[in-house]
Coordinates of C-alpha atoms in Angstrom, one line a residue:
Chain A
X827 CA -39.4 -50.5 -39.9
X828 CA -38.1 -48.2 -37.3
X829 CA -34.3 -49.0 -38.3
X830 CA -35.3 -48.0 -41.4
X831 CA -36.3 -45.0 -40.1
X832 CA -33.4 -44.8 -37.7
X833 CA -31.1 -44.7 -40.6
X834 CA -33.3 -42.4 -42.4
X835 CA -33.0 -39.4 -40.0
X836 CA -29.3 -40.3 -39.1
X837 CA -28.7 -39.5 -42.4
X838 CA -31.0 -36.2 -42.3
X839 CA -29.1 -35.4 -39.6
X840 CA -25.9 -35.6 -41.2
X841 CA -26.7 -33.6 -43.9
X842 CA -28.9 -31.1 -41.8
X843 CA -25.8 -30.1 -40.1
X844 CA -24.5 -28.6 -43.2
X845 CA -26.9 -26.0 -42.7
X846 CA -25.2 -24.8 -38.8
X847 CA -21.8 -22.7 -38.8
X848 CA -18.6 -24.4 -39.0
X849 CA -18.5 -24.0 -35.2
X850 CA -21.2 -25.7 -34.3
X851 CA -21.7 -28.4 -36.5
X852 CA -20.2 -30.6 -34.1
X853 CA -23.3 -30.5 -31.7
X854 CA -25.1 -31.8 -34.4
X855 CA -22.7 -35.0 -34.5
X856 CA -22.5 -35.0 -30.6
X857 CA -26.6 -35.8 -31.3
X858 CA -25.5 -38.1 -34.3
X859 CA -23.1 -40.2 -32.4
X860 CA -25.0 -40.2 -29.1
X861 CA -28.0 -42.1 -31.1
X862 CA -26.1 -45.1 -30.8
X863 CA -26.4 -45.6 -27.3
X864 CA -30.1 -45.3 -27.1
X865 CA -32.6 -48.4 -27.3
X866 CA -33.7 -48.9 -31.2
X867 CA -37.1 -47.9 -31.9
X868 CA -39.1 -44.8 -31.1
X869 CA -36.5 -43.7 -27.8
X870 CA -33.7 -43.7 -30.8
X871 CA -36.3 -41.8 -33.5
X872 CA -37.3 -39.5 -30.6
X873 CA -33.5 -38.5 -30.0
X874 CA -32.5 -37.9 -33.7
X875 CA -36.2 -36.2 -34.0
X876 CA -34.2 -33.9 -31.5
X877 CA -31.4 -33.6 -33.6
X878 CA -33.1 -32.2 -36.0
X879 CA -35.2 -29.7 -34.2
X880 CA -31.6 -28.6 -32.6
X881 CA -30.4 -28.2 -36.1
X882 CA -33.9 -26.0 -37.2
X883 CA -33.0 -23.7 -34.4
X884 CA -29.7 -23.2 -34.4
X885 CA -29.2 -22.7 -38.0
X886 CA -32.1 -20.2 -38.1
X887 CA -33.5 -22.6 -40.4
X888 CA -37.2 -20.9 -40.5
X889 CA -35.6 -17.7 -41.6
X890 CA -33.2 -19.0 -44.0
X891 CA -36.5 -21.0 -45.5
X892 CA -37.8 -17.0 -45.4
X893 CA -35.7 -15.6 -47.5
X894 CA -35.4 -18.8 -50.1
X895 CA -39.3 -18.6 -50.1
X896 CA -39.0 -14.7 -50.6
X897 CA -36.4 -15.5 -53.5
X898 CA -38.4 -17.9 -55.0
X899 CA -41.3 -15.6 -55.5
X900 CA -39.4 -13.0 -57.0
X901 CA -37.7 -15.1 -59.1
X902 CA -41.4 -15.8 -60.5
X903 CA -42.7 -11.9 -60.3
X904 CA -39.1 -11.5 -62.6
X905 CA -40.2 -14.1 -64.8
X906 CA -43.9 -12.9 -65.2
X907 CA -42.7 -9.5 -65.8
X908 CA -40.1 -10.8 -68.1
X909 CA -43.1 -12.6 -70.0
X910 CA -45.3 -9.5 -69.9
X911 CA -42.3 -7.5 -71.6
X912 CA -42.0 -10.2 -74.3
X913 CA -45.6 -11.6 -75.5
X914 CA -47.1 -7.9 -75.9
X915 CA -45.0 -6.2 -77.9
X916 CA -43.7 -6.5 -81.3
X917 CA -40.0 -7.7 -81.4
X918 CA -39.1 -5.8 -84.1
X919 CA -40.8 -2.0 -82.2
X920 CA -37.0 -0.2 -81.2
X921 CA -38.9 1.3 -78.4
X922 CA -39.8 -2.2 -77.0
X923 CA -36.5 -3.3 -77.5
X924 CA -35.0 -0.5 -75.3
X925 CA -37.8 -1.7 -72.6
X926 CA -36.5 -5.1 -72.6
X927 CA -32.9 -4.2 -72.1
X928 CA -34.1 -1.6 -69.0
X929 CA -36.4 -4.1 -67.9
X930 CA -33.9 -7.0 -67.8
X931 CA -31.0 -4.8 -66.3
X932 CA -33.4 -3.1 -63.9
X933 CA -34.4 -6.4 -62.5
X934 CA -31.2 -8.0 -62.4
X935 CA -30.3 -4.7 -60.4
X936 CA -33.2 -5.3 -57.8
X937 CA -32.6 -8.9 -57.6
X938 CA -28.0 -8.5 -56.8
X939 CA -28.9 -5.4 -54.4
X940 CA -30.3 -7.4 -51.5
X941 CA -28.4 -10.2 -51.9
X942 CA -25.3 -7.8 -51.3
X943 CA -27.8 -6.4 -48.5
X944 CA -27.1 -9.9 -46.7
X945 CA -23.8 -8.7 -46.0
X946 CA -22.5 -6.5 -44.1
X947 CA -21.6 -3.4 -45.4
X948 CA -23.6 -0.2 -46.0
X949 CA -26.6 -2.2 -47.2
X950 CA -26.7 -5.4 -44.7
X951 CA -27.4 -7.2 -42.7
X952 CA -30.7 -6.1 -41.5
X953 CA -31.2 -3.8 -38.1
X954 CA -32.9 -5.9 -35.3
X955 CA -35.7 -4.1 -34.7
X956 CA -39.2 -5.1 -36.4
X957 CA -39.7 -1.3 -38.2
X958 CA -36.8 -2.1 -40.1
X959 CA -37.1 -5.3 -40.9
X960 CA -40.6 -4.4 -42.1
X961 CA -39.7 -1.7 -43.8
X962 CA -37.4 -3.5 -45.9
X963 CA -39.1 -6.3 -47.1
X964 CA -42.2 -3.8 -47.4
X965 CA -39.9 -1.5 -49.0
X966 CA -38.3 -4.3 -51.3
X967 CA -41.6 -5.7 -52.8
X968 CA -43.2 -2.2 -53.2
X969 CA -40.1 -1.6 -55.8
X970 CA -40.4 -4.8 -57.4
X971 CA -44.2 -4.4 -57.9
X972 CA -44.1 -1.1 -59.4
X973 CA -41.1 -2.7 -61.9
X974 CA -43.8 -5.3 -62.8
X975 CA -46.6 -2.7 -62.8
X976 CA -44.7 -0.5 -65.3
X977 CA -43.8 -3.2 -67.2
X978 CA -47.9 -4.4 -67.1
X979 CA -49.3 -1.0 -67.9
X980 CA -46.5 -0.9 -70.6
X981 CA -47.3 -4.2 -72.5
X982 CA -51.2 -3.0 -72.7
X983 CA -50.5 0.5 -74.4
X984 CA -50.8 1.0 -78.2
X985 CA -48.0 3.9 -77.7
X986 CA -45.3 3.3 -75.6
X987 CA -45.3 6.0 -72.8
X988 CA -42.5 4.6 -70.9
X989 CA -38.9 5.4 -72.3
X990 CA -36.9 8.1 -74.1
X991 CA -36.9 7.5 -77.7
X992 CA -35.5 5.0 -79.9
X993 CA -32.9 2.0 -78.7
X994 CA -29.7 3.0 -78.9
X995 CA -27.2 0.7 -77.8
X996 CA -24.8 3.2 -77.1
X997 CA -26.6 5.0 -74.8
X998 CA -28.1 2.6 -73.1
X999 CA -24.9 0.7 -71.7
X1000 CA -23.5 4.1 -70.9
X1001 CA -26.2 4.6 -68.3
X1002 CA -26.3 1.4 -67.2
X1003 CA -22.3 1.5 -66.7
X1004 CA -23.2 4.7 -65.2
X1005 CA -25.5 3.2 -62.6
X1006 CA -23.3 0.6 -61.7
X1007 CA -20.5 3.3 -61.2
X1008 CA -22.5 5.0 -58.9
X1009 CA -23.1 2.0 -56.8
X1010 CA -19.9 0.9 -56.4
X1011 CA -18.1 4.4 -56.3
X1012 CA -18.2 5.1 -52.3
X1013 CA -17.0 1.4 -51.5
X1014 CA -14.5 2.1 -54.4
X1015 CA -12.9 5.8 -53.4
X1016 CA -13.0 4.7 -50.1
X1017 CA -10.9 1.8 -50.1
X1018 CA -8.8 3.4 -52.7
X1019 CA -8.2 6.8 -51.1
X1020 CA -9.4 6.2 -47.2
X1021 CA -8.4 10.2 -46.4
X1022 CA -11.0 11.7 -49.3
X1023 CA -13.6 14.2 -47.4
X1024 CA -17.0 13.1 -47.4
X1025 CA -17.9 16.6 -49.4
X1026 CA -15.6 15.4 -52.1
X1027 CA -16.6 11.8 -52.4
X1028 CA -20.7 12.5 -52.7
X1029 CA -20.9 15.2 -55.5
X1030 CA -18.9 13.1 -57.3
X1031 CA -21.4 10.1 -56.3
X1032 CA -24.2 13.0 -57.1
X1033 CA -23.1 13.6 -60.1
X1034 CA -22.5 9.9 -61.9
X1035 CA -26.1 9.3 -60.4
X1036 CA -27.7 12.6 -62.3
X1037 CA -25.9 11.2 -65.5
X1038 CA -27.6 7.9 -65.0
X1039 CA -30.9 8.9 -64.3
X1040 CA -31.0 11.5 -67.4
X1041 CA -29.7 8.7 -69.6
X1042 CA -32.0 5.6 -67.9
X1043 CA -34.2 7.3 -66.0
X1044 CA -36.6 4.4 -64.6
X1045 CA -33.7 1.9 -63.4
X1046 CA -32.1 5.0 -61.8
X1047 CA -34.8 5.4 -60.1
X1048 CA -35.5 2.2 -58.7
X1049 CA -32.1 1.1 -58.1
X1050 CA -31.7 4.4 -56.4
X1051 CA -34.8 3.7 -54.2
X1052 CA -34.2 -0.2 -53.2
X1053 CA -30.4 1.1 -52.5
X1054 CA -31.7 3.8 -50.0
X1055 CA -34.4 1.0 -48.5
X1056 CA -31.7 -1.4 -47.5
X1057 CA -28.7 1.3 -46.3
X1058 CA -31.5 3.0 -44.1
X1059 CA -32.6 -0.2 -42.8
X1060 CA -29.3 -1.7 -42.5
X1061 CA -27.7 -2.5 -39.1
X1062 CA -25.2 -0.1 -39.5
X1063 CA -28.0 3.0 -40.4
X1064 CA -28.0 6.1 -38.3
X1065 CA -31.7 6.6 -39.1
X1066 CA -33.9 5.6 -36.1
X1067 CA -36.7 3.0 -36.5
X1068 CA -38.8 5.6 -34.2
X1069 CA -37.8 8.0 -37.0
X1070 CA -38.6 5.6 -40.0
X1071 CA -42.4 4.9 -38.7
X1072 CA -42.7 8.3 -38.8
X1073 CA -41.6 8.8 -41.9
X1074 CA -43.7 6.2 -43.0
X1075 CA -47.1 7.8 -41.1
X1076 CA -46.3 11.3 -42.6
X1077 CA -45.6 9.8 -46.4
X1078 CA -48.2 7.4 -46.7
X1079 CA -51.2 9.9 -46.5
X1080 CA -49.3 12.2 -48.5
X1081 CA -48.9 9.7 -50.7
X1082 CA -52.4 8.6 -50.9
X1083 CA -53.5 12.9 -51.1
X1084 CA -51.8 12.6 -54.6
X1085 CA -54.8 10.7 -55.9
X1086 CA -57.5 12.5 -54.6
X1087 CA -56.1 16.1 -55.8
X1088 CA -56.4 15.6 -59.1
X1089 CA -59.3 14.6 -59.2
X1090 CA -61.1 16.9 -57.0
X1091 CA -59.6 20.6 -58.5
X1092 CA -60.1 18.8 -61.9
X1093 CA -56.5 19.6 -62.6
X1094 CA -54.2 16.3 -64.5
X1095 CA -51.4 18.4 -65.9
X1096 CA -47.7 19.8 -64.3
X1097 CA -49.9 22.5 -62.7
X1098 CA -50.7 20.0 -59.9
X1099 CA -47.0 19.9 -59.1
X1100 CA -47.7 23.3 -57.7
X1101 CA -50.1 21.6 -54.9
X1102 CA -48.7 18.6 -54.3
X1103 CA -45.5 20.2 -53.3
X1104 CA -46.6 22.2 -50.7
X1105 CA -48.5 19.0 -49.5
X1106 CA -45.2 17.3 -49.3
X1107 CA -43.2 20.1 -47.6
X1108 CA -46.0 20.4 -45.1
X1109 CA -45.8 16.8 -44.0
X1110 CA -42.1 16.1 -44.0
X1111 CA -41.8 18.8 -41.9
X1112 CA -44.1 17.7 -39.5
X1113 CA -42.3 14.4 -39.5
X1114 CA -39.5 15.7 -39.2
X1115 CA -40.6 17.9 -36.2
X1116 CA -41.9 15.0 -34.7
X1117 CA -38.8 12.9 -34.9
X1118 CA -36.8 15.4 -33.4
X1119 CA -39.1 16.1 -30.1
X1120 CA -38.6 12.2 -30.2
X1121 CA -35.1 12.1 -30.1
X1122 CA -33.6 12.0 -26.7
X1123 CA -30.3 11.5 -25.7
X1124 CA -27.3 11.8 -22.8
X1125 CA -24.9 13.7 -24.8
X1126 CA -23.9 18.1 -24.6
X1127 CA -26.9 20.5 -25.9
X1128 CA -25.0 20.3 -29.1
X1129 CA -24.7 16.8 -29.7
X1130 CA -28.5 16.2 -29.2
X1131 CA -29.6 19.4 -31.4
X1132 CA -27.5 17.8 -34.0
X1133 CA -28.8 14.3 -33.5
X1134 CA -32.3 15.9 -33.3
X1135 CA -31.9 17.9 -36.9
X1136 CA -30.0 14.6 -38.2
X1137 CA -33.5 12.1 -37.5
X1138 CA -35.8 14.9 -38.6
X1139 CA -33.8 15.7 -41.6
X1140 CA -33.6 11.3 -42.0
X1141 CA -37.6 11.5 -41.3
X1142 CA -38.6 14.0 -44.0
X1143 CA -36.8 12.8 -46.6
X1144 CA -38.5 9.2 -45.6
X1145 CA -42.1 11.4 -45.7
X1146 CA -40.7 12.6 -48.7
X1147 CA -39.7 9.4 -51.2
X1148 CA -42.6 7.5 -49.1
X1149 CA -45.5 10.5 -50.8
X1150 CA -43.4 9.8 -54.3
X1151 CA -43.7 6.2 -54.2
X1152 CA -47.1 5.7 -53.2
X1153 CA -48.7 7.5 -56.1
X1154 CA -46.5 6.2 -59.1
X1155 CA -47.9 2.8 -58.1
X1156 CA -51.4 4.1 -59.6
X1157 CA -50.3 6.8 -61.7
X1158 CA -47.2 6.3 -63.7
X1159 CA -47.3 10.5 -64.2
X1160 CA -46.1 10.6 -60.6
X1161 CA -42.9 8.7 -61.1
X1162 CA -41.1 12.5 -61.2
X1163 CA -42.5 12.5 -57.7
X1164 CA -40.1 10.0 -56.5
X1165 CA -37.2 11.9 -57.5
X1166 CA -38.8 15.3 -55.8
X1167 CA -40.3 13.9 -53.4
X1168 CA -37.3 13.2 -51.2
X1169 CA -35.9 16.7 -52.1
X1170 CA -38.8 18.7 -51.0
X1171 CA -38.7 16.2 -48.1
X1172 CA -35.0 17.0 -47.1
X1173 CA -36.1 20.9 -47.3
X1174 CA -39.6 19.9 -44.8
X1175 CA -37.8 17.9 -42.6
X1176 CA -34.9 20.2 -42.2
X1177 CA -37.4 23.2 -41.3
X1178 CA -39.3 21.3 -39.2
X1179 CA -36.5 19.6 -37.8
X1180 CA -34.7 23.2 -37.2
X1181 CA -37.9 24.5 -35.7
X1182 CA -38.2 21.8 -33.4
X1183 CA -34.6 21.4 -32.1
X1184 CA -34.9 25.4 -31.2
X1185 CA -38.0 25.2 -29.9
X1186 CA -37.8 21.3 -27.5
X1187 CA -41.2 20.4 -26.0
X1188 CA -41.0 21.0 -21.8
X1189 CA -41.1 17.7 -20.2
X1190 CA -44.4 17.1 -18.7
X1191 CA -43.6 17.7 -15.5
X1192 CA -42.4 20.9 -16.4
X1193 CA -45.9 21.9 -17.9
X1194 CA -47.3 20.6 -14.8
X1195 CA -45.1 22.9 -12.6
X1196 CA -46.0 26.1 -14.7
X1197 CA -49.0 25.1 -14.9
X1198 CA -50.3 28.4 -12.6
X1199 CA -52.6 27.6 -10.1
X1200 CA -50.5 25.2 -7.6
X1201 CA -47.6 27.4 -8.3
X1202 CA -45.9 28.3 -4.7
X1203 CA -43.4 31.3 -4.8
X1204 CA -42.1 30.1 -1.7
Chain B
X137 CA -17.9 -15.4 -10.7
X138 CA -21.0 -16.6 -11.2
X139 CA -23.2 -14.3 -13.9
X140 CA -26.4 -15.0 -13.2
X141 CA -28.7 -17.3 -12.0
X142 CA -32.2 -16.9 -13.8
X143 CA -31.9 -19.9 -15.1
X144 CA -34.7 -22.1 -16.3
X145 CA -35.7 -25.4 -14.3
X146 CA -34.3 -27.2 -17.2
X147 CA -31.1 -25.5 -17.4
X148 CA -30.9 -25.9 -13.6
X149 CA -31.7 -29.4 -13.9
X150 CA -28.4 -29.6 -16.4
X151 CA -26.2 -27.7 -14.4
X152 CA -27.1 -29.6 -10.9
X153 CA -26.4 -33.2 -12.9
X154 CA -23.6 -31.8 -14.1
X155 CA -22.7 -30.2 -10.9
X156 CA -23.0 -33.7 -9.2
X157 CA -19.6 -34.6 -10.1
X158 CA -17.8 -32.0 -11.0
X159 CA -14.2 -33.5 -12.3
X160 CA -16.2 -36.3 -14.0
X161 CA -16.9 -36.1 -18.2
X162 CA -20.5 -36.6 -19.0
X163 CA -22.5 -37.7 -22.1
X164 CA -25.5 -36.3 -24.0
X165 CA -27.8 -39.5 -23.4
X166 CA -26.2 -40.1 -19.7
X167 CA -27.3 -36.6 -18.8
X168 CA -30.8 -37.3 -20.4
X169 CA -31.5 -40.0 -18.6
X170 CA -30.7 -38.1 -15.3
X171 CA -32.4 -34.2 -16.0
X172 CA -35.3 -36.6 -18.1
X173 CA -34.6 -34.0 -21.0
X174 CA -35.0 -34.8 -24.6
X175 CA -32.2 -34.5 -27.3
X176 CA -33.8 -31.3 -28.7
X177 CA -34.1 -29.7 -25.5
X178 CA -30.9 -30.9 -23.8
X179 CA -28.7 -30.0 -26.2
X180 CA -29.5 -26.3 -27.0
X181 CA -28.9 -25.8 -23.2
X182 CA -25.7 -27.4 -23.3
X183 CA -24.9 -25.2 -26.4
X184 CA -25.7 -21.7 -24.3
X185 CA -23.6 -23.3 -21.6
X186 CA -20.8 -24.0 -23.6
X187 CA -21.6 -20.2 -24.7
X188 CA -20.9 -19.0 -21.6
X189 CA -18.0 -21.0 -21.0
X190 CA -19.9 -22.8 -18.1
X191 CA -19.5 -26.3 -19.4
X192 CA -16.4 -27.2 -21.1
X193 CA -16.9 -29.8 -24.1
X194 CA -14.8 -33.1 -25.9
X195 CA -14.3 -35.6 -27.9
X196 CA -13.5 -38.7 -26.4
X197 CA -9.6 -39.2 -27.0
X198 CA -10.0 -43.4 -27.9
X199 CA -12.2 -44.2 -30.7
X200 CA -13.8 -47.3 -28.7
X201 CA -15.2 -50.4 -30.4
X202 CA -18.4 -50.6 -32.1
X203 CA -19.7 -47.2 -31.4
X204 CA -18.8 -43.8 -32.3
X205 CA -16.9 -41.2 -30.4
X206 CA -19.0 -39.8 -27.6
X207 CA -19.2 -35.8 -27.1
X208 CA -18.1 -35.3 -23.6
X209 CA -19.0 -32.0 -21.2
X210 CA -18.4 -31.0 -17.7
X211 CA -18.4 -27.6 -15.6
X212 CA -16.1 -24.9 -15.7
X213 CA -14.4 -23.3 -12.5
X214 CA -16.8 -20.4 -13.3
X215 CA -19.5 -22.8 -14.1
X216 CA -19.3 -24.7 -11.2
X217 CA -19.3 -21.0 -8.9
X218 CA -22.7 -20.5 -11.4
X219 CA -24.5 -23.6 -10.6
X220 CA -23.9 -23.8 -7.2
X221 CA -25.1 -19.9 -7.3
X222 CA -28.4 -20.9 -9.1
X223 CA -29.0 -24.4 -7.0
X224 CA -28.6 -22.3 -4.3
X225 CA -31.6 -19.5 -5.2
X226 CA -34.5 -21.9 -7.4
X227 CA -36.1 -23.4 -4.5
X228 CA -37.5 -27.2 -4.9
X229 CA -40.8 -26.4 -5.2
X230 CA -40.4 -24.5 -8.6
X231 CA -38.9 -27.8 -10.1
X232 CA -41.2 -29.6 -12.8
X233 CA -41.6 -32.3 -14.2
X234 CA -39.2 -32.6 -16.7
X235 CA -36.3 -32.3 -13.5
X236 CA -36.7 -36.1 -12.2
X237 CA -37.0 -36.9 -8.1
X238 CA -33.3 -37.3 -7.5
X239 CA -32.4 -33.9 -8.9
X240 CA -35.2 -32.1 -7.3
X241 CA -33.8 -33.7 -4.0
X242 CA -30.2 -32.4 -4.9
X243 CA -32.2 -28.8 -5.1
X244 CA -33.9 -28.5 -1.9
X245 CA -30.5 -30.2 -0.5
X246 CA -31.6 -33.7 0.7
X247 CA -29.5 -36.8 -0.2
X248 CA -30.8 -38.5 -3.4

């Protein structure tokens, strides 16, 4: 029985090796070939046993199970949202059709954009520390949810509320070109024209991207978000995870303040803009204060007040889109928020950043020192 | 030059069997037997080592009768100066169980 066996995880650990690099698939076979020598039965099983647990950790093979499990269940979220598009609305509505072809474009959008995030390149691989790597796959499912949330509330409503009019084909793949344009135009200009000045090439960017989101604005805006969650959380991102956390502590009450508002000054129409925006400012500014006391660093006075502005700036806007996205989940009315919300929070977190790179807290021992009373003029 | 020498008793175990005989070419399952390491613990060792370009790995050359090519290793000139560095500083005591008498022997410098 145990030859049996034997055989059985020989050949498991032939084909396991598939799963290490090129480089080091041999290790695996050094394992392989060395089973030979031992005694048959449980001393052979308990080597190739080893094998395989070599194999499991060298090839990363938990993580890799990770992401297959995390593609497998959005491959089903895709398909239930898919289904919830389909069985609820007439086939023949022109409204509905127009849903389907955003909703099958959007999600095929989410689904390519972290698989290019694997890579490296502006959107992958992954930074090392744990805020990022949380804040991606947080990030990542929140936009996926609220494409199958709007896709839910959608397929329940008599009228459709989500949209811009009739289908027109036209229109339609001319936004959806446009979106793809927009992706691809950095990598593009850059490798065709490596000299172009960073304040040529992003108006241009700026400007495909406003054409998009007035012709589809829901996939814009989605695409737009899952693209800034994996290039702020990729490897190569300037942005801090000190200064995404607080980003993320500053947004998510805000975020959460959007619900109560409304409901406790009685006000549901654009008037409530008018509050929420100051409610915004207010706390991407104090993240982005906060990020820039954080920031410390060996370089010239200069180089850290720049740094400093550059994470608060990085922080607000994080407070910003975080205080947009939060409330659309519950409240599709919101979903303008998540195009504001990281305007208002560049503004906030440039103020507060400004403030607080002018004005850098005293170490403690200096408040200790001018502290008065043990204060020797000697 | 020897990098460091935190190693663990396992890895110490490795590098003192290996260190044993420096210009000979030693197995997987030979170097088992002697440390009293399992595969799946052995061999990620040897695979840092290897890393670090402290143990230098083979093939063997001849394809010999009825059994596959054996993977072969043996210590660098740097990891030779490495783990005579870390034999040197993990004192006997701190040797477990997996490191068997002989080698714990080799560690607090008595003859096997």
């Amino acid at each position: 029985m145990t030859g049996c066996l034997d055989r059985t995880l020989a050949l498991m650990l032939g084909g396991a090796a598939r799963l290490l690099p090129p480089s080091r698939r041999h290790w695996a076979e050094a394992v392989r070939a060395e089973a030979k020598q031992l005694p048959a039965g449980w001393p052979r099983l308990g080597w190739l046993a080893g094998g395989l647990l070599l194999v499991a950790r060298e090839g990363n093979v938990a993580r890799k199970t990770g992401y297959w499990l995390g593609a497998g269940m959005v491959s089903a979220l895709v398909a239930w949202t898919v289904w919830q598009s389909w069985q609820a609305v007439p086939a023949a509505d022109s409204e509905s059709a127009a849903d389907r072809v955003r909703v099958l474009v959007g999600l095929a959008a989410l689904i390519v954009l972290p698989w290019v995030g694997r890579r490296r390149g502006v959107f992958g691989p992954v930074g090392t520390s744990i805020a990022a790597r949380l804040f991606r796959v947080v990030g990542c499912a929140a936009i996926w949810g609220l494409g199958a949330i709007i896709v839910h509330l959608d397929s329940h409503k008599p009228t459709n509320g989500i949209g811009n009019g009739h289908f027109d084909l036209a229109q339609e793949i001319t936004g959806l070109a446009l979106l793809v344009a927009t992706l691809a135009a950095p990598s593009f200009m850059r490798a065709r024209w490596p000299k172009l000045k960073p304040e040529v090439l992003w108006p241009i960017v700026a400007g495909i991207g406003i054409t998009a989101l007035l012709l589809v604005p829901l996939q814009t805006i989605s695409v737009g978000y899952l693209a800034m969650i994996l290039a702020a959380t990729s490897r190569r991102s300037p942005i801090a995870p000190r200064t995404l956390v607080i980003g993320a502590m500053a947004g998510l009450p805000a975020g959460l303040l959007f619900y109560e508002v409304p409901r406790l000054i009685g006000e549901g129409g654009w008037g409530i803009f008018f509050i929420l925006t100051p409610i915004v400012l207010l706390s991407s500014a104090a993240a982005g204060a906060a990020a820039a006391w954080l920031t410390t660093g060996s370089e010239s006075p200069e180089g850290l007040r720049s740094s400093r502005i550059r994470q608060g700036i990085f922080a607000g806007v994080t407070a910003g889109a975080l205080s947009g996205l939060v409330p659309t989940f519950g409240i599709l009315f919101f979903a303008i928020m998540m195009v504001l919300g990281p305007l208002i929070g560049l503004g906030g977190g440039a103020l507060g950043a400004g403030r607080a790179a002018d004005n850098p807290l005293r170490s403690r021992r200096d408040g200790l020192t001018a502290a008065g009373l043990f204060v020797s003029n000697s | 030059m020897p990098r460091r020498v935190g190693f663990s008793t396992q890895t110490v175990a490795v590098l003192a069997a290996l260190a044993g005989d420096p210009s000979a070419w030693r197995h997987g399952y030979d170097l088992a037997q002697e440390t009293g390491l399992k595969s799946g613990t052995l061999y990620p060792i040897l695979i840092r080592l290897a890393d670090r370009s402290l143990v230098e790995a083979r093939w063997e050359e001849e394809q010999p009768a009825g059994r596959p090519r054996r993977h072969l290793y043996r210590l660098t000139s740097d990891g030779l100066a490495t783990a005579a560095a870390a034999l040197a500083a993990v004192p006997a005591a701190r040797v477990g169980p997996p490191v068997p008498r002989r080698v714990a022997a080799r560690l607090a410098g008595e003859s096997p």
